[in-house]
mmCIF file of C-alpha atoms and ligand atoms in Angstrom:
data_model
loop_
_atom_site.group_PDB
_atom_site.id
_atom_site.type_symbol
_atom_site.label_atom_id
_atom_site.label_comp_id
_atom_site.label_asym_id
_atom_site.label_seq_id
_atom_site.Cartn_x
_atom_site.Cartn_y
_atom_site.Cartn_z
ATOM 1 C CA UNK B 157 152.569 51.135 101.991
ATOM 2 C CA UNK B 158 151.588 48.522 104.568
ATOM 3 C CA UNK B 159 150.028 45.956 102.161
ATOM 4 C CA UNK B 160 152.847 46.494 99.658
ATOM 5 C CA UNK B 161 155.541 45.884 102.276
ATOM 6 C CA UNK B 162 153.655 42.791 103.453
ATOM 7 C CA UNK B 163 153.398 41.561 99.866
ATOM 8 C CA UNK B 164 157.012 42.127 98.866
ATOM 9 C CA UNK B 165 158.856 41.493 102.138
ATOM 10 C CA UNK B 166 156.246 39.830 104.376
ATOM 11 C CA UNK B 167 157.381 42.683 106.592
ATOM 12 C CA UNK B 168 156.222 45.297 109.070
ATOM 13 C CA UNK B 169 156.505 48.809 107.515
ATOM 14 C CA UNK B 170 157.154 50.373 110.945
ATOM 15 C CA UNK B 171 160.351 48.346 111.264
ATOM 16 C CA UNK B 172 161.758 48.506 107.726
ATOM 17 C CA UNK B 173 164.098 50.952 106.010
ATOM 18 C CA UNK B 174 162.482 52.669 102.977
ATOM 19 C CA UNK B 175 165.825 53.065 101.174
ATOM 20 C CA UNK B 176 166.497 49.329 101.481
ATOM 21 C CA UNK B 177 162.984 48.121 100.637
ATOM 22 C CA UNK B 178 162.062 50.646 97.937
ATOM 23 C CA UNK B 179 165.323 52.025 96.515
ATOM 24 C CA UNK B 180 163.301 53.000 93.417
ATOM 25 C CA UNK B 181 161.030 55.286 95.489
ATOM 26 C CA UNK B 182 164.049 56.819 97.185
ATOM 27 C CA UNK B 183 165.585 57.509 93.756
ATOM 28 C CA UNK B 184 162.370 59.159 92.514
ATOM 29 C CA UNK B 185 162.216 61.270 95.652
ATOM 30 C CA UNK B 186 165.797 62.398 94.979
ATOM 31 C CA UNK B 187 165.027 63.241 91.332
ATOM 32 C CA UNK B 188 161.651 64.969 91.810
ATOM 33 C CA UNK B 189 161.791 66.150 95.410
ATOM 34 C CA UNK B 190 158.713 64.086 96.328
ATOM 35 C CA UNK B 191 157.246 60.666 95.530
ATOM 36 C CA UNK B 192 153.807 62.181 94.845
ATOM 37 C CA UNK B 193 155.279 64.620 92.312
ATOM 38 C CA UNK B 194 157.152 61.741 90.665
ATOM 39 C CA UNK B 195 153.912 59.743 90.382
ATOM 40 C CA UNK B 196 152.095 62.730 88.810
ATOM 41 C CA UNK B 197 154.923 63.427 86.350
ATOM 42 C CA UNK B 198 155.271 59.808 85.272
ATOM 43 C CA UNK B 199 151.455 59.575 84.937
ATOM 44 C CA UNK B 200 151.502 62.482 82.478
ATOM 45 C CA UNK B 201 154.595 61.310 80.652
ATOM 46 C CA UNK B 202 157.017 64.107 81.575
ATOM 47 C CA UNK B 203 159.057 62.090 84.047
ATOM 48 C CA UNK B 204 162.507 60.659 83.437
ATOM 49 C CA UNK B 205 162.800 58.491 86.514
ATOM 50 C CA UNK B 206 160.381 55.724 85.415
ATOM 51 C CA UNK B 207 156.906 55.161 86.779
ATOM 52 C CA UNK B 208 156.508 55.369 90.534
ATOM 53 C CA UNK B 209 153.494 53.133 90.341
ATOM 54 C CA UNK B 210 154.700 50.155 88.337
ATOM 55 C CA UNK B 211 157.550 48.993 90.570
ATOM 56 C CA UNK B 212 155.308 46.578 92.451
ATOM 57 C CA UNK B 213 154.095 45.063 89.190
ATOM 58 C CA UNK B 214 157.692 44.608 88.015
ATOM 59 C CA UNK B 215 158.503 42.797 91.264
ATOM 60 C CA UNK B 216 156.104 40.007 90.215
ATOM 61 C CA UNK B 217 158.444 37.861 88.230
ATOM 62 C CA UNK B 218 158.604 34.170 87.462
ATOM 63 C CA UNK B 219 159.484 31.710 84.708
ATOM 64 C CA UNK B 220 156.889 29.650 82.854
ATOM 65 C CA UNK B 221 157.888 26.567 84.865
ATOM 66 C CA UNK B 222 158.494 28.408 88.137
ATOM 67 C CA UNK B 223 161.474 30.120 89.772
ATOM 68 C CA UNK B 224 163.377 26.806 90.035
ATOM 69 C CA UNK B 225 164.177 27.182 86.313
ATOM 70 C CA UNK B 226 166.981 29.649 87.109
ATOM 71 C CA UNK B 227 169.099 27.505 89.504
ATOM 72 C CA UNK B 228 168.467 24.451 87.282
ATOM 73 C CA UNK B 229 169.796 26.339 84.231
ATOM 74 C CA UNK B 230 172.863 27.500 86.184
ATOM 75 C CA UNK B 231 173.456 23.914 87.379
ATOM 76 C CA UNK B 232 173.330 22.630 83.774
ATOM 77 C CA UNK B 233 175.835 25.283 82.735
ATOM 78 C CA UNK B 234 178.241 24.443 85.583
ATOM 79 C CA UNK B 235 177.945 20.687 84.880
ATOM 80 C CA UNK B 236 180.747 18.785 86.686
ATOM 81 C CA UNK B 237 182.042 21.970 88.347
ATOM 82 C CA UNK B 238 179.001 21.926 90.630
ATOM 83 C CA UNK B 239 179.175 19.983 93.921
ATOM 84 C CA UNK B 240 175.796 19.403 95.508
ATOM 85 C CA UNK B 241 174.869 18.410 99.072
ATOM 86 C CA UNK B 242 178.027 19.966 100.471
ATOM 87 C CA UNK B 243 177.400 21.899 103.668
ATOM 88 C CA UNK B 244 179.949 24.677 104.197
ATOM 89 C CA UNK B 245 180.860 24.782 107.878
ATOM 90 C CA UNK B 246 183.454 27.532 107.946
ATOM 91 C CA UNK B 247 185.678 29.859 105.962
ATOM 92 C CA UNK B 248 188.917 31.017 107.552
ATOM 93 C CA UNK B 249 192.191 32.643 106.484
ATOM 94 C CA UNK B 250 194.931 30.269 105.303
ATOM 95 C CA UNK B 251 198.414 30.676 106.780
ATOM 96 C CA UNK B 252 200.158 31.517 103.477
ATOM 97 C CA UNK B 253 197.309 33.660 102.035
ATOM 98 C CA UNK B 254 193.914 32.750 100.593
ATOM 99 C CA UNK B 255 191.237 30.840 102.484
ATOM 100 C CA UNK B 256 190.484 27.429 103.942
ATOM 101 C CA UNK B 257 186.916 26.283 103.333
ATOM 102 C CA UNK B 258 185.652 23.416 105.476
ATOM 103 C CA UNK B 259 182.815 21.455 103.923
ATOM 104 C CA UNK B 260 180.786 18.569 105.338
ATOM 105 C CA UNK B 261 179.148 15.955 103.139
ATOM 106 C CA UNK B 262 177.003 13.558 105.148
ATOM 107 C CA UNK B 263 179.239 13.013 108.189
ATOM 108 C CA UNK B 264 182.576 13.518 106.494
ATOM 109 C CA UNK B 265 184.268 16.913 106.711
ATOM 110 C CA UNK B 266 187.092 18.019 104.450
ATOM 111 C CA UNK B 267 188.930 21.292 103.898
ATOM 112 C CA UNK B 268 190.142 22.888 100.674
ATOM 113 C CA UNK B 269 192.267 25.918 99.974
ATOM 114 C CA UNK B 270 190.954 28.713 97.748
ATOM 115 C CA UNK B 271 192.367 31.985 96.389
ATOM 116 C CA UNK B 272 188.931 33.553 96.451
ATOM 117 C CA UNK B 273 185.618 32.681 98.124
ATOM 118 C CA UNK B 274 182.116 33.949 97.315
ATOM 119 C CA UNK B 275 179.620 33.539 100.151
ATOM 120 C CA UNK B 276 176.198 33.540 98.452
ATOM 121 C CA UNK B 277 174.078 32.381 101.388
ATOM 122 C CA UNK B 278 171.188 33.815 103.379
ATOM 123 C CA UNK B 279 172.441 36.208 106.085
ATOM 124 C CA UNK B 280 171.881 33.725 108.960
ATOM 125 C CA UNK B 281 173.870 31.010 107.121
ATOM 126 C CA UNK B 282 176.642 33.461 106.155
ATOM 127 C CA UNK B 283 176.793 34.375 109.871
ATOM 128 C CA UNK B 284 177.585 30.777 110.867
ATOM 129 C CA UNK B 285 180.458 30.322 108.433
ATOM 130 C CA UNK B 286 182.149 33.724 108.916
ATOM 131 C CA UNK B 287 182.593 33.476 112.706
ATOM 132 C CA UNK B 288 186.295 32.656 112.392
ATOM 133 C CA UNK B 289 186.887 35.538 109.959
ATOM 134 C CA UNK B 290 185.183 38.190 112.078
ATOM 135 C CA UNK B 291 182.852 37.320 114.983
ATOM 136 C CA UNK B 292 181.416 40.832 115.120
ATOM 137 C CA UNK B 293 180.361 40.805 111.429
ATOM 138 C CA UNK B 294 178.990 37.298 111.937
ATOM 139 C CA UNK B 295 176.908 38.657 114.821
ATOM 140 C CA UNK B 296 175.625 41.519 112.620
ATOM 141 C CA UNK B 297 174.606 39.042 109.901
ATOM 142 C CA UNK B 298 172.872 36.848 112.483
ATOM 143 C CA UNK B 299 170.828 39.826 113.683
ATOM 144 C CA UNK B 300 169.043 40.251 110.320
ATOM 145 C CA UNK B 301 165.668 38.762 111.065
ATOM 146 C CA UNK B 302 163.944 36.252 108.740
ATOM 147 C CA UNK B 303 160.398 35.672 110.059
ATOM 148 C CA UNK B 304 158.721 32.413 108.977
ATOM 149 C CA UNK B 305 156.571 32.483 105.875
ATOM 150 C CA UNK B 306 154.112 29.868 104.604
ATOM 151 C CA UNK B 307 153.110 29.600 100.968
ATOM 152 C CA UNK B 308 149.765 27.902 100.357
ATOM 153 C CA UNK B 309 148.869 26.975 96.795
ATOM 154 C CA UNK B 310 145.190 26.131 96.197
ATOM 155 C CA UNK B 311 143.574 24.906 92.957
ATOM 156 C CA UNK B 312 139.836 25.341 92.293
ATOM 157 C CA UNK B 313 137.425 24.767 89.453
ATOM 158 C CA UNK B 314 137.127 28.234 87.868
ATOM 159 C CA UNK B 315 133.343 28.326 88.265
ATOM 160 C CA UNK B 316 133.696 27.622 92.001
ATOM 161 C CA UNK B 317 135.037 31.159 92.445
ATOM 162 C CA UNK B 318 132.642 34.096 92.157
ATOM 163 C CA UNK B 319 135.337 36.701 91.381
ATOM 164 C CA UNK B 320 136.619 36.909 87.794
ATOM 165 C CA UNK B 321 140.245 36.917 89.105
ATOM 166 C CA UNK B 322 141.032 39.554 86.482
ATOM 167 C CA UNK B 323 144.098 41.011 88.148
ATOM 168 C CA UNK B 324 147.394 40.157 89.799
ATOM 169 C CA UNK B 325 145.846 39.368 93.162
ATOM 170 C CA UNK B 326 145.458 41.220 96.420
ATOM 171 C CA UNK B 327 147.534 42.447 99.335
ATOM 172 C CA UNK B 328 145.878 42.919 102.700
ATOM 173 C CA UNK B 329 146.440 45.872 105.064
ATOM 174 C CA UNK B 330 147.294 44.985 108.685
ATOM 175 C CA UNK B 331 144.287 46.956 109.915
ATOM 176 C CA UNK B 332 141.942 44.300 108.427
ATOM 177 C CA UNK B 333 143.577 41.645 110.645
ATOM 178 C CA UNK B 334 143.316 38.993 107.956
ATOM 179 C CA UNK B 335 145.038 35.629 108.112
ATOM 180 C CA UNK B 336 146.775 36.093 104.756
ATOM 181 C CA UNK B 337 149.341 38.725 103.776
ATOM 182 C CA UNK B 338 148.151 38.462 100.220
ATOM 183 C CA UNK B 339 146.794 36.147 97.556
ATOM 184 C CA UNK B 340 148.297 35.975 94.085
ATOM 185 C CA UNK B 341 146.033 34.999 91.178
ATOM 186 C CA UNK B 342 148.739 32.674 89.851
ATOM 187 C CA UNK B 343 146.762 31.251 86.925
ATOM 188 C CA UNK B 344 145.901 34.775 85.728
ATOM 189 C CA UNK B 345 149.473 36.015 86.102
ATOM 190 C CA UNK B 346 151.432 33.092 84.685
ATOM 191 C CA UNK B 347 150.649 30.608 81.913
ATOM 192 C CA UNK B 348 150.539 26.907 82.758
ATOM 193 C CA UNK B 349 149.750 27.252 86.474
ATOM 194 C CA UNK B 350 146.309 25.570 86.141
ATOM 195 C CA UNK B 351 144.560 23.460 83.475
ATOM 196 C CA UNK B 352 141.793 25.119 81.401
ATOM 197 C CA UNK B 353 138.641 25.720 83.449
ATOM 198 C CA UNK B 354 140.615 25.848 86.693
ATOM 199 C CA UNK B 355 142.120 28.587 88.825
ATOM 200 C CA UNK B 356 145.291 28.545 90.908
ATOM 201 C CA UNK B 357 145.782 30.866 93.860
ATOM 202 C CA UNK B 358 148.953 31.324 95.915
ATOM 203 C CA UNK B 359 148.572 32.763 99.405
ATOM 204 C CA UNK B 360 151.271 34.025 101.767
ATOM 205 C CA UNK B 361 150.800 33.576 105.507
ATOM 206 C CA UNK B 362 152.882 34.730 108.480
ATOM 207 C CA UNK B 363 155.887 36.990 107.907
ATOM 208 C CA UNK B 364 156.750 39.752 110.365
ATOM 209 C CA UNK B 365 153.076 40.620 110.753
ATOM 210 C CA UNK B 366 151.890 37.288 112.189
ATOM 211 C CA UNK B 367 154.872 34.882 112.272
ATOM 212 C CA UNK B 368 153.118 32.287 114.446
ATOM 213 C CA UNK B 369 150.493 31.624 111.727
ATOM 214 C CA UNK B 370 153.170 30.334 109.325
ATOM 215 C CA UNK B 371 153.959 27.555 111.796
ATOM 216 C CA UNK B 372 150.478 25.990 111.792
ATOM 217 C CA UNK B 373 150.103 22.441 110.469
ATOM 218 C CA UNK B 374 149.664 22.176 106.656
ATOM 219 C CA UNK B 375 145.978 21.157 106.969
ATOM 220 C CA UNK B 376 145.267 24.099 109.299
ATOM 221 C CA UNK B 377 147.013 26.504 106.936
ATOM 222 C CA UNK B 378 145.009 25.238 103.975
ATOM 223 C CA UNK B 379 141.701 25.594 105.885
ATOM 224 C CA UNK B 380 142.676 29.081 107.007
ATOM 225 C CA UNK B 381 143.555 30.194 103.468
ATOM 226 C CA UNK B 382 140.474 28.577 101.930
ATOM 227 C CA UNK B 383 138.361 30.486 104.451
ATOM 228 C CA UNK B 384 139.977 33.780 103.354
ATOM 229 C CA UNK B 385 139.506 32.839 99.677
ATOM 230 C CA UNK B 386 135.830 32.230 100.455
ATOM 231 C CA UNK B 387 135.465 35.680 102.057
ATOM 232 C CA UNK B 388 137.634 37.654 99.648
ATOM 233 C CA UNK B 389 136.874 36.195 96.211
ATOM 234 C CA UNK B 390 133.822 34.085 96.920
ATOM 235 C CA UNK B 391 135.015 30.451 96.748
ATOM 236 C CA UNK B 392 131.866 28.310 96.698
ATOM 237 C CA UNK B 393 133.520 24.882 96.889
ATOM 238 C CA UNK B 394 136.560 23.325 98.513
ATOM 239 C CA UNK B 395 139.873 23.377 96.601
ATOM 240 C CA UNK B 396 140.660 20.342 94.419
ATOM 241 C CA UNK B 397 144.357 20.660 95.143
ATOM 242 C CA UNK B 398 146.302 22.081 98.074
ATOM 243 C CA UNK B 399 150.042 22.357 98.612
ATOM 244 C CA UNK B 400 151.875 24.052 101.435
ATOM 245 C CA UNK B 401 155.493 24.978 101.867
ATOM 246 C CA UNK B 402 156.762 26.577 105.054
ATOM 247 C CA UNK B 403 159.948 28.637 105.030
ATOM 248 C CA UNK B 404 160.995 28.616 108.680
ATOM 249 C CA UNK B 405 163.297 31.484 107.836
ATOM 250 C CA UNK B 406 161.629 33.495 105.098
ATOM 251 C CA UNK B 407 162.691 36.848 103.726
ATOM 252 C CA UNK B 408 165.365 39.078 105.317
ATOM 253 C CA UNK B 409 163.914 42.181 106.957
ATOM 254 C CA UNK B 410 166.065 45.234 106.235
ATOM 255 C CA UNK B 411 165.469 47.118 109.486
ATOM 256 C CA UNK B 412 165.990 50.823 110.141
ATOM 257 C CA UNK B 413 169.677 50.140 110.886
ATOM 258 C CA UNK B 414 170.188 48.104 107.703
ATOM 259 C CA UNK B 415 172.555 50.568 105.958
ATOM 260 C CA UNK B 416 175.217 50.590 108.743
ATOM 261 C CA UNK B 417 174.872 46.808 109.058
ATOM 262 C CA UNK B 418 175.505 46.319 105.345
ATOM 263 C CA UNK B 419 178.430 48.762 105.496
ATOM 264 C CA UNK B 420 179.945 46.620 108.274
ATOM 265 C CA UNK B 421 179.449 43.438 106.227
ATOM 266 C CA UNK B 422 180.987 45.095 103.153
ATOM 267 C CA UNK B 423 183.991 46.128 105.279
ATOM 268 C CA UNK B 424 184.636 42.413 105.934
ATOM 269 C CA UNK B 425 185.459 42.082 102.221
ATOM 270 C CA UNK B 426 187.860 45.034 102.469
ATOM 271 C CA UNK B 427 189.728 43.352 105.326
ATOM 272 C CA UNK B 428 190.023 40.006 103.493
ATOM 273 C CA UNK B 429 190.970 40.492 99.820
ATOM 274 C CA UNK B 430 189.501 37.642 97.765
ATOM 275 C CA UNK B 431 186.417 37.291 99.966
ATOM 276 C CA UNK B 432 183.050 38.295 98.469
ATOM 277 C CA UNK B 433 179.538 38.261 99.897
ATOM 278 C CA UNK B 434 176.304 38.448 97.951
ATOM 279 C CA UNK B 435 172.665 37.589 98.610
ATOM 280 C CA UNK B 436 169.168 38.914 99.059
ATOM 281 C CA UNK B 437 169.972 40.896 102.222
ATOM 282 C CA UNK B 438 172.147 43.381 100.289
ATOM 283 C CA UNK B 439 169.949 45.202 97.806
ATOM 284 C CA UNK B 440 166.567 43.532 97.469
ATOM 285 C CA UNK B 441 164.866 40.164 97.747
ATOM 286 C CA UNK B 442 163.368 39.866 94.271
ATOM 287 C CA UNK B 443 165.013 37.440 91.868
ATOM 288 C CA UNK B 444 165.801 40.378 89.573
ATOM 289 C CA UNK B 445 167.591 42.241 92.402
ATOM 290 C CA UNK B 446 169.473 39.050 93.390
ATOM 291 C CA UNK B 447 170.625 38.445 89.799
ATOM 292 C CA UNK B 448 171.808 42.068 89.499
ATOM 293 C CA UNK B 449 173.672 41.828 92.799
ATOM 294 C CA UNK B 450 175.231 38.466 91.822
ATOM 295 C CA UNK B 451 176.312 39.775 88.401
ATOM 296 C CA UNK B 452 177.989 42.756 90.024
ATOM 297 C CA UNK B 453 179.732 40.417 92.514
ATOM 298 C CA UNK B 454 180.917 38.152 89.668
ATOM 299 C CA UNK B 455 182.488 41.209 87.980
ATOM 300 C CA UNK B 456 184.332 42.105 91.180
ATOM 301 C CA UNK B 457 185.625 38.514 91.511
ATOM 302 C CA UNK B 458 186.794 38.545 87.884
ATOM 303 C CA UNK B 459 188.585 41.846 88.450
ATOM 304 C CA UNK B 460 190.223 40.568 91.656
ATOM 305 C CA UNK B 461 191.474 37.341 90.037
ATOM 306 C CA UNK B 462 192.721 39.189 86.924
ATOM 307 C CA UNK B 463 194.680 41.721 89.001
ATOM 308 C CA UNK B 464 196.081 38.902 91.157
ATOM 309 C CA UNK B 465 197.219 37.019 88.035
ATOM 310 C CA UNK B 466 198.783 40.202 86.644
ATOM 311 C CA UNK B 467 200.590 40.718 89.983
ATOM 312 C CA UNK B 468 201.884 37.113 89.968
ATOM 313 C CA UNK B 469 203.130 37.461 86.361
ATOM 314 C CA UNK B 470 204.892 40.756 87.131
ATOM 315 C CA UNK B 471 206.491 39.109 90.156
ATOM 316 C CA UNK B 472 207.723 36.069 88.189
ATOM 317 C CA UNK B 473 209.124 38.331 85.410
ATOM 318 C CA UNK B 474 210.894 40.372 88.092
ATOM 319 C CA UNK B 475 212.391 37.158 89.512
ATOM 320 C CA UNK B 476 213.584 36.103 86.030
ATOM 321 C CA UNK B 477 215.297 39.489 85.536
ATOM 322 C CA UNK B 478 217.054 39.174 88.889
ATOM 323 C CA UNK B 479 218.225 35.612 88.008
ATOM 324 C CA UNK B 480 219.567 36.780 84.599
HETATM 325 C C1 LIG F 557 158.184 32.108 100.032
HETATM 326 C C2 LIG F 557 158.983 32.963 99.111
HETATM 327 C C3 LIG F 557 158.440 33.342 97.895
HETATM 328 C C4 LIG F 557 159.166 34.144 97.017
HETATM 329 N N1 LIG F 557 158.613 34.497 95.820
HETATM 330 C C5 LIG F 557 159.328 35.250 94.953
HETATM 331 C C6 LIG F 557 158.793 35.601 93.680
HETATM 332 O O1 LIG F 557 157.677 35.220 93.325
HETATM 333 N N2 LIG F 557 159.532 36.362 92.845
HETATM 334 C C7 LIG F 557 160.777 36.795 93.194
HETATM 335 O O2 LIG F 557 161.426 37.484 92.396
HETATM 336 N N3 LIG F 557 161.323 36.480 94.396
HETATM 337 C C8 LIG F 557 160.629 35.719 95.270
HETATM 338 N N4 LIG F 557 161.165 35.391 96.492
HETATM 339 C C9 LIG F 557 162.494 35.915 96.846
HETATM 340 C C10 LIG F 557 163.652 35.155 96.208
HETATM 341 O O3 LIG F 557 163.262 33.828 95.959
HETATM 342 C C11 LIG F 557 164.863 35.145 97.150
HETATM 343 O O4 LIG F 557 165.142 36.441 97.630
HETATM 344 C C12 LIG F 557 166.081 34.611 96.376
HETATM 345 O O5 LIG F 557 165.867 33.273 96.004
HETATM 346 C C13 LIG F 557 167.331 34.693 97.227
HETATM 347 O O6 LIG F 557 168.393 34.181 96.470
HETATM 348 P P1 LIG F 557 169.788 33.877 97.145
HETATM 349 O O7 LIG F 557 170.607 33.195 96.098
HETATM 350 O O8 LIG F 557 170.322 35.106 97.804
HETATM 351 O O9 LIG F 557 169.480 32.852 98.346
HETATM 352 P P2 LIG F 557 168.811 31.422 98.311
HETATM 353 O O10 LIG F 557 167.925 31.246 97.127
HETATM 354 O O11 LIG F 557 168.237 31.244 99.681
HETATM 355 O O12 LIG F 557 170.057 30.439 98.097
HETATM 356 C C14 LIG F 557 170.976 30.181 99.116
HETATM 357 C C15 LIG F 557 171.395 28.716 99.021
HETATM 358 O O13 LIG F 557 172.420 28.483 99.978
HETATM 359 C C16 LIG F 557 172.234 27.182 100.529
HETATM 360 N N5 LIG F 557 172.930 27.125 101.829
HETATM 361 C C17 LIG F 557 172.563 27.674 103.022
HETATM 362 N N6 LIG F 557 173.496 27.418 103.961
HETATM 363 C C18 LIG F 557 174.481 26.703 103.356
HETATM 364 C C19 LIG F 557 175.731 26.163 103.806
HETATM 365 N N7 LIG F 557 176.185 26.330 105.058
HETATM 366 N N8 LIG F 557 176.487 25.474 102.907
HETATM 367 C C20 LIG F 557 176.074 25.327 101.618
HETATM 368 N N9 LIG F 557 174.911 25.834 101.131
HETATM 369 C C21 LIG F 557 174.131 26.502 101.997
HETATM 370 C C22 LIG F 557 170.731 27.043 100.649
HETATM 371 O O14 LIG F 557 170.395 25.675 100.723
HETATM 372 C C23 LIG F 557 170.280 27.710 99.345
HETATM 373 O O15 LIG F 557 170.228 26.775 98.303
HETATM 374 C C24 LIG F 557 160.464 34.571 97.379
HETATM 375 C C25 LIG F 557 161.020 34.170 98.600
HETATM 376 C C26 LIG F 557 160.284 33.372 99.473
HETATM 377 C C27 LIG F 557 160.888 32.938 100.791
#
């Protein structure tokens, strides 16, 4: 479990909730009574709950041109209904119903009124803007930890690496005390990540296991990862290309008390009709889980607005009858 948790959540398995991190495993345990039994049954084809062993593989998801394809496609679809570089400072209740959203662009702040608001931000950012709605929920959101995570992308000539890279990559157990959480064989997994005759590797450094490593300088991170690539897959020459991106707040860690925390956050919606929260701290960090969660939220918003419209129409018809 330890390498898997490090690979998917950059997390510490001792501190994470199984139901939040591996809802699929929890479901299999419910269906079969044990995860081992579920694995055996799905191996021999008599299971109905899906394979216990392929969930990690399914979590490896990307587009041909990278994950950025998804927000870019959504932006194209929204066209002039999308407002970029607007920093939301706060959401609060409006006097006559609905919400007031205060947004800052550069140094200028302005407020707008909205019937409904969807907060689709990381937990720490949602915490900042919900303080005026409910300081205690804001505090709960702020407590969800996001340890720093560095992503180091290295490109080599294929023949400079002894290993055939015939797999998805590797995840390292904490007991080995390695400097990487895992290394993905990006050019094996996804087309177009490296030119012919070259290999691209993506390494993850830091997370809950060793957060301080993610904060090294880019050159230090690249040296550290190259050294691990040398030991683990036999790199015989320096990389031709190196890119580093540090996420100072990486992935949310659903701790052992995650379920009551999420219940408290969900109750905020109940207390403020028209307010919706979604994001990767609810039901999984993978893009697939985020899209599912967002789709479900969009349905709830649609339902809320439709029932509000129906209520308004009924009210105006009632007024007409009274006037007649
Ligand atoms: C290093 C790394 C690698 C990953 N690799 C993969 C992978 O290979 N496959 C996969 O499926 N998942 C991967 N994930 C997970 C996945 O990318 C995230 O869980 C997912 O993008 C979260 O989506 P989101 O919409 O909830 O939040 P985000 O994508 O974080 O979007 C939130 C947006 O809100 C904006 N924002 C924040 N505060 C404000 C504010 N006050 N006002 C206005 N806007 C604000 C942010 O700028 C951001 O654009 C990775 C995550 C990390 C950190």
